Amino acid sequence: MISKKVEAALNEQIRIEAESSQVYLAMASWAEVQPGIDNVTAFFYQHSEEERQHMLKLVHFVNERGGVAKIPKLPEPQSTFPSIKSAFTSLLEHEIFVSQSINNCIDIALEEKDYATHNFLQWYVAEQIEEEALARTMNDKLELIGDDKSGMYMFDRDILTISMAPGTKPVV
Ligand code: OFO
């Protein structure tokens, strides 16, 4: 059984995971109408889908542990980006924010001596380490590429492979 405090923290995390899914869906839709970045588009769609799975995992956990999961209302996400680099910078910043929010949930679980929730959240800790690392790799590569069109061509060609490299996680 989870306490009201843990329930509230996990419901806030449900909102954040749902928002992440929306934010990346908006990036995917924006990317889809930009020329020549089909794999970047696929990456954002897959990432959005993953975030939805993260949300669902929390919904089931809260309900199974005697709480009530809340399905949140979401604000409209940013729908246009000045560049591919700026979309990936937002992605990295967003992942850092999500990691902090997971840490906050863990602090509350420990305060409440809720070791089951603490254990459950370790999956999210590992996930965030991988996602932050992946987002940093993407940003570093885009920094190097700058305005070079052939570099961008290769970035799009390789993005799905990069996202499955050792030390990062598969995006499918
Ligand atoms: Fe939910 O994994 Fe990142 O944000």
PDB file of C-alpha atoms and ligand atoms in Angstrom:
ATOM      1  CA  MET A   1       0.000   0.000   0.000  1.00  0.00           C
ATOM      2  CA  ILE A   2       1.364   3.412  -0.910  1.00  0.00           C
ATOM      3  CA  SER A   3       0.953   6.503   1.271  1.00  0.00           C
ATOM      4  CA  LYS A   4      -0.866   9.631   0.053  1.00  0.00           C
ATOM      5  CA  LYS A   5       2.485  11.399  -0.255  1.00  0.00           C
ATOM      6  CA  VAL A   6       3.943   8.663  -2.464  1.00  0.00           C
ATOM      7  CA  GLU A   7       0.707   8.499  -4.461  1.00  0.00           C
ATOM      8  CA  ALA A   8       0.887  12.254  -5.135  1.00  0.00           C
ATOM      9  CA  ALA A   9       4.553  12.061  -6.177  1.00  0.00           C
ATOM     10  CA  LEU A  10       3.900   9.142  -8.527  1.00  0.00           C
ATOM     11  CA  ASN A  11       0.878  10.888 -10.022  1.00  0.00           C
ATOM     12  CA  GLU A  12       3.068  13.896 -10.711  1.00  0.00           C
ATOM     13  CA  GLN A  13       5.543  11.529 -12.392  1.00  0.00           C
ATOM     14  CA  ILE A  14       2.688  10.080 -14.492  1.00  0.00           C
ATOM     15  CA  ARG A  15       1.950  13.642 -15.636  1.00  0.00           C
ATOM     16  CA  ILE A  16       5.615  14.235 -16.487  1.00  0.00           C
ATOM     17  CA  GLU A  17       5.973  10.992 -18.474  1.00  0.00           C
ATOM     18  CA  ALA A  18       2.745  11.790 -20.355  1.00  0.00           C
ATOM     19  CA  GLU A  19       4.035  15.282 -21.060  1.00  0.00           C
ATOM     20  CA  SER A  20       7.361  13.834 -22.276  1.00  0.00           C
ATOM     21  CA  SER A  21       5.465  11.649 -24.717  1.00  0.00           C
ATOM     22  CA  GLN A  22       3.566  14.689 -26.020  1.00  0.00           C
ATOM     23  CA  VAL A  23       6.711  16.815 -26.256  1.00  0.00           C
ATOM     24  CA  TYR A  24       8.505  14.150 -28.339  1.00  0.00           C
ATOM     25  CA  LEU A  25       5.409  13.528 -30.433  1.00  0.00           C
ATOM     26  CA  ALA A  26       5.390  17.229 -31.353  1.00  0.00           C
ATOM     27  CA  MET A  27       9.098  16.979 -32.256  1.00  0.00           C
ATOM     28  CA  ALA A  28       8.335  13.919 -34.416  1.00  0.00           C
ATOM     29  CA  SER A  29       5.516  15.646 -36.223  1.00  0.00           C
ATOM     30  CA  TRP A  30       7.679  18.727 -36.826  1.00  0.00           C
ATOM     31  CA  ALA A  31      10.561  16.545 -38.096  1.00  0.00           C
ATOM     32  CA  GLU A  32       8.253  14.634 -40.410  1.00  0.00           C
ATOM     33  CA  VAL A  33       7.605  17.739 -42.510  1.00  0.00           C
ATOM     34  CA  GLN A  34      11.287  18.729 -42.710  1.00  0.00           C
ATOM     35  CA  PRO A  35      13.053  17.428 -45.814  1.00  0.00           C
ATOM     36  CA  GLY A  36      15.456  14.488 -45.602  1.00  0.00           C
ATOM     37  CA  ILE A  37      15.314  13.537 -41.906  1.00  0.00           C
ATOM     38  CA  ASP A  38      13.177  10.426 -41.993  1.00  0.00           C
ATOM     39  CA  ASN A  39      15.232   8.564 -39.396  1.00  0.00           C
ATOM     40  CA  VAL A  40      15.304  11.548 -37.021  1.00  0.00           C
ATOM     41  CA  THR A  41      11.519  11.544 -37.398  1.00  0.00           C
ATOM     42  CA  ALA A  42      11.370   7.814 -36.604  1.00  0.00           C
ATOM     43  CA  PHE A  43      13.624   8.377 -33.575  1.00  0.00           C
ATOM     44  CA  PHE A  44      11.275  11.007 -32.111  1.00  0.00           C
ATOM     45  CA  TYR A  45       8.177   8.881 -32.763  1.00  0.00           C
ATOM     46  CA  GLN A  46       9.804   5.903 -31.047  1.00  0.00           C
ATOM     47  CA  HIS A  47      10.932   8.038 -28.139  1.00  0.00           C
ATOM     48  CA  SER A  48       7.415   9.394 -27.732  1.00  0.00           C
ATOM     49  CA  GLU A  49       6.047   5.852 -27.677  1.00  0.00           C
ATOM     50  CA  GLU A  50       8.576   4.816 -25.034  1.00  0.00           C
ATOM     51  CA  GLU A  51       7.544   7.681 -22.785  1.00  0.00           C
ATOM     52  CA  ARG A  52       3.930   6.554 -23.079  1.00  0.00           C
ATOM     53  CA  GLN A  53       5.038   3.098 -21.905  1.00  0.00           C
ATOM     54  CA  HIS A  54       6.842   4.704 -18.946  1.00  0.00           C
ATOM     55  CA  MET A  55       3.616   6.502 -18.051  1.00  0.00           C
ATOM     56  CA  LEU A  56       1.558   3.298 -18.301  1.00  0.00           C
ATOM     57  CA  LYS A  57       4.000   1.385 -16.119  1.00  0.00           C
ATOM     58  CA  LEU A  58       3.470   4.009 -13.408  1.00  0.00           C
ATOM     59  CA  VAL A  59      -0.323   3.992 -13.862  1.00  0.00           C
ATOM     60  CA  HIS A  60      -0.412   0.223 -13.293  1.00  0.00           C
ATOM     61  CA  PHE A  61       1.955   0.406 -10.316  1.00  0.00           C
ATOM     62  CA  VAL A  62      -0.041   3.124  -8.526  1.00  0.00           C
ATOM     63  CA  ASN A  63      -3.335   1.248  -9.063  1.00  0.00           C
ATOM     64  CA  GLU A  64      -1.862  -2.101  -8.026  1.00  0.00           C
ATOM     65  CA  ARG A  65      -0.398  -0.621  -4.835  1.00  0.00           C
ATOM     66  CA  GLY A  66      -3.730   0.645  -3.541  1.00  0.00           C
ATOM     67  CA  GLY A  67      -3.507   4.183  -4.925  1.00  0.00           C
ATOM     68  CA  VAL A  68      -5.508   5.844  -7.680  1.00  0.00           C
ATOM     69  CA  ALA A  69      -3.649   6.852 -10.829  1.00  0.00           C
ATOM     70  CA  LYS A  70      -4.714  10.159 -12.361  1.00  0.00           C
ATOM     71  CA  ILE A  71      -4.691  10.664 -16.112  1.00  0.00           C
ATOM     72  CA  PRO A  72      -3.548  14.265 -16.531  1.00  0.00           C
ATOM     73  CA  LYS A  73      -4.559  17.167 -18.711  1.00  0.00           C
ATOM     74  CA  LEU A  74      -1.553  18.300 -20.732  1.00  0.00           C
ATOM     75  CA  PRO A  75      -0.436  21.663 -22.068  1.00  0.00           C
ATOM     76  CA  GLU A  76       0.163  22.044 -25.805  1.00  0.00           C
ATOM     77  CA  PRO A  77       3.830  21.269 -26.487  1.00  0.00           C
ATOM     78  CA  GLN A  78       6.225  23.379 -28.559  1.00  0.00           C
ATOM     79  CA  SER A  79       5.432  22.499 -32.164  1.00  0.00           C
ATOM     80  CA  THR A  80       8.142  24.212 -34.207  1.00  0.00           C
ATOM     81  CA  PHE A  81      11.914  24.345 -33.781  1.00  0.00           C
ATOM     82  CA  PRO A  82      14.483  26.659 -35.333  1.00  0.00           C
ATOM     83  CA  SER A  83      16.761  23.688 -36.118  1.00  0.00           C
ATOM     84  CA  ILE A  84      17.334  19.989 -35.562  1.00  0.00           C
ATOM     85  CA  LYS A  85      20.016  20.905 -33.035  1.00  0.00           C
ATOM     86  CA  SER A  86      17.562  22.993 -31.058  1.00  0.00           C
ATOM     87  CA  ALA A  87      15.073  20.090 -30.919  1.00  0.00           C
ATOM     88  CA  PHE A  88      17.806  17.786 -29.570  1.00  0.00           C
ATOM     89  CA  THR A  89      18.933  20.415 -27.058  1.00  0.00           C
ATOM     90  CA  SER A  90      15.352  20.613 -25.762  1.00  0.00           C
ATOM     91  CA  LEU A  91      15.283  16.823 -25.589  1.00  0.00           C
ATOM     92  CA  LEU A  92      18.428  16.742 -23.433  1.00  0.00           C
ATOM     93  CA  GLU A  93      17.139  19.496 -21.133  1.00  0.00           C
ATOM     94  CA  HIS A  94      13.852  17.659 -20.800  1.00  0.00           C
ATOM     95  CA  GLU A  95      15.564  14.378 -19.893  1.00  0.00           C
ATOM     96  CA  ILE A  96      17.644  16.124 -17.205  1.00  0.00           C
ATOM     97  CA  PHE A  97      14.440  17.572 -15.762  1.00  0.00           C
ATOM     98  CA  VAL A  98      12.807  14.094 -15.780  1.00  0.00           C
ATOM     99  CA  SER A  99      15.814  12.588 -13.974  1.00  0.00           C
ATOM    100  CA  GLN A 100      15.490  15.227 -11.240  1.00  0.00           C
ATOM    101  CA  SER A 101      11.826  14.427 -10.908  1.00  0.00           C
ATOM    102  CA  ILE A 102      12.552  10.691 -10.524  1.00  0.00           C
ATOM    103  CA  ASN A 103      15.103  11.551  -7.832  1.00  0.00           C
ATOM    104  CA  ASN A 104      12.440  13.550  -6.050  1.00  0.00           C
ATOM    105  CA  CYS A 105      10.072  10.544  -6.106  1.00  0.00           C
ATOM    106  CA  ILE A 106      12.830   8.393  -4.629  1.00  0.00           C
ATOM    107  CA  ASP A 107      13.459  10.949  -1.849  1.00  0.00           C
ATOM    108  CA  ILE A 108       9.772  10.804  -0.950  1.00  0.00           C
ATOM    109  CA  ALA A 109       9.648   6.985  -1.105  1.00  0.00           C
ATOM    110  CA  LEU A 110      12.592   6.829   1.301  1.00  0.00           C
ATOM    111  CA  GLU A 111      11.086   9.417   3.658  1.00  0.00           C
ATOM    112  CA  GLU A 112       7.952   7.260   3.749  1.00  0.00           C
ATOM    113  CA  LYS A 113      10.013   4.076   4.200  1.00  0.00           C
ATOM    114  CA  ASP A 114       8.315   2.714   1.067  1.00  0.00           C
ATOM    115  CA  TYR A 115      10.944   0.252  -0.134  1.00  0.00           C
ATOM    116  CA  ALA A 116       8.671  -1.350  -2.738  1.00  0.00           C
ATOM    117  CA  THR A 117       8.291   2.002  -4.523  1.00  0.00           C
ATOM    118  CA  HIS A 118      11.985   2.680  -4.077  1.00  0.00           C
ATOM    119  CA  ASN A 119      12.744  -0.644  -5.745  1.00  0.00           C
ATOM    120  CA  PHE A 120      10.238  -0.011  -8.551  1.00  0.00           C
ATOM    121  CA  LEU A 121      11.792   3.389  -9.291  1.00  0.00           C
ATOM    122  CA  GLN A 122      15.277   1.923  -9.797  1.00  0.00           C
ATOM    123  CA  TRP A 123      14.179   0.899 -13.304  1.00  0.00           C
ATOM    124  CA  TYR A 124      13.516   4.585 -14.058  1.00  0.00           C
ATOM    125  CA  VAL A 125      16.902   5.591 -12.638  1.00  0.00           C
ATOM    126  CA  ALA A 126      18.671   3.209 -15.044  1.00  0.00           C
ATOM    127  CA  GLU A 127      16.467   4.354 -17.906  1.00  0.00           C
ATOM    128  CA  GLN A 128      17.274   8.023 -17.282  1.00  0.00           C
ATOM    129  CA  ILE A 129      21.032   7.346 -17.182  1.00  0.00           C
ATOM    130  CA  GLU A 130      20.766   5.783 -20.649  1.00  0.00           C
ATOM    131  CA  GLU A 131      18.470   8.429 -22.052  1.00  0.00           C
ATOM    132  CA  GLU A 132      20.599  11.309 -20.826  1.00  0.00           C
ATOM    133  CA  ALA A 133      23.717   9.642 -22.274  1.00  0.00           C
ATOM    134  CA  LEU A 134      21.982   9.122 -25.604  1.00  0.00           C
ATOM    135  CA  ALA A 135      20.741  12.723 -25.733  1.00  0.00           C
ATOM    136  CA  ARG A 136      24.255  13.993 -24.935  1.00  0.00           C
ATOM    137  CA  THR A 137      25.744  11.845 -27.712  1.00  0.00           C
ATOM    138  CA  MET A 138      23.235  13.259 -30.202  1.00  0.00           C
ATOM    139  CA  ASN A 139      23.950  16.826 -29.105  1.00  0.00           C
ATOM    140  CA  ASP A 140      27.727  16.338 -29.307  1.00  0.00           C
ATOM    141  CA  LYS A 141      27.429  14.988 -32.831  1.00  0.00           C
ATOM    142  CA  LEU A 142      25.170  17.825 -33.946  1.00  0.00           C
ATOM    143  CA  GLU A 143      27.599  20.326 -32.426  1.00  0.00           C
ATOM    144  CA  LEU A 144      30.390  18.859 -34.567  1.00  0.00           C
ATOM    145  CA  ILE A 145      28.220  18.790 -37.691  1.00  0.00           C
ATOM    146  CA  GLY A 146      27.157  22.436 -37.427  1.00  0.00           C
ATOM    147  CA  ASP A 147      25.712  23.563 -40.783  1.00  0.00           C
ATOM    148  CA  ASP A 148      27.425  20.843 -42.807  1.00  0.00           C
ATOM    149  CA  LYS A 149      24.762  19.257 -45.003  1.00  0.00           C
ATOM    150  CA  SER A 150      26.641  16.030 -45.662  1.00  0.00           C
ATOM    151  CA  GLY A 151      27.208  15.675 -41.908  1.00  0.00           C
ATOM    152  CA  MET A 152      23.475  16.045 -41.369  1.00  0.00           C
ATOM    153  CA  TYR A 153      22.820  13.466 -44.065  1.00  0.00           C
ATOM    154  CA  MET A 154      25.043  11.005 -42.186  1.00  0.00           C
ATOM    155  CA  PHE A 155      23.512  11.918 -38.823  1.00  0.00           C
ATOM    156  CA  ASP A 156      20.080  11.018 -40.176  1.00  0.00           C
ATOM    157  CA  ARG A 157      21.428   7.888 -41.819  1.00  0.00           C
ATOM    158  CA  ASP A 158      23.085   6.711 -38.571  1.00  0.00           C
ATOM    159  CA  ILE A 159      20.724   7.901 -35.835  1.00  0.00           C
ATOM    160  CA  LEU A 160      18.881   4.622 -35.367  1.00  0.00           C
ATOM    161  CA  THR A 161      22.192   2.748 -35.158  1.00  0.00           C
ATOM    162  CA  ILE A 162      23.673   5.274 -32.705  1.00  0.00           C
ATOM    163  CA  SER A 163      20.652   4.945 -30.494  1.00  0.00           C
ATOM    164  CA  MET A 164      21.206   1.181 -30.287  1.00  0.00           C
ATOM    165  CA  ALA A 165      24.971   1.305 -29.638  1.00  0.00           C
ATOM    166  CA  PRO A 166      26.421  -0.297 -26.468  1.00  0.00           C
ATOM    167  CA  GLY A 167      25.901   1.947 -23.464  1.00  0.00           C
ATOM    168  CA  THR A 168      22.759   3.397 -24.971  1.00  0.00           C
ATOM    169  CA  LYS A 169      19.367   1.853 -25.249  1.00  0.00           C
ATOM    170  CA  PRO A 170      17.454   0.540 -28.239  1.00  0.00           C
ATOM    171  CA  VAL A 171      14.802   3.031 -29.260  1.00  0.00           C
ATOM    172  CA  VAL A 172      12.492   0.386 -30.690  1.00  0.00           C
TER     173      VAL A 172
HETATM  174 FE1  OFO B   1      10.578   8.429 -19.273  1.00  0.00          FE
HETATM  175  O1  OFO B   1      12.249   8.224 -19.872  1.00  0.00           O
HETATM  176 FE2  OFO B   1      13.071   9.810 -20.366  1.00  0.00          FE
HETATM  177  O2  OFO B   1      11.972  11.030 -19.938  1.00  0.00           O
END
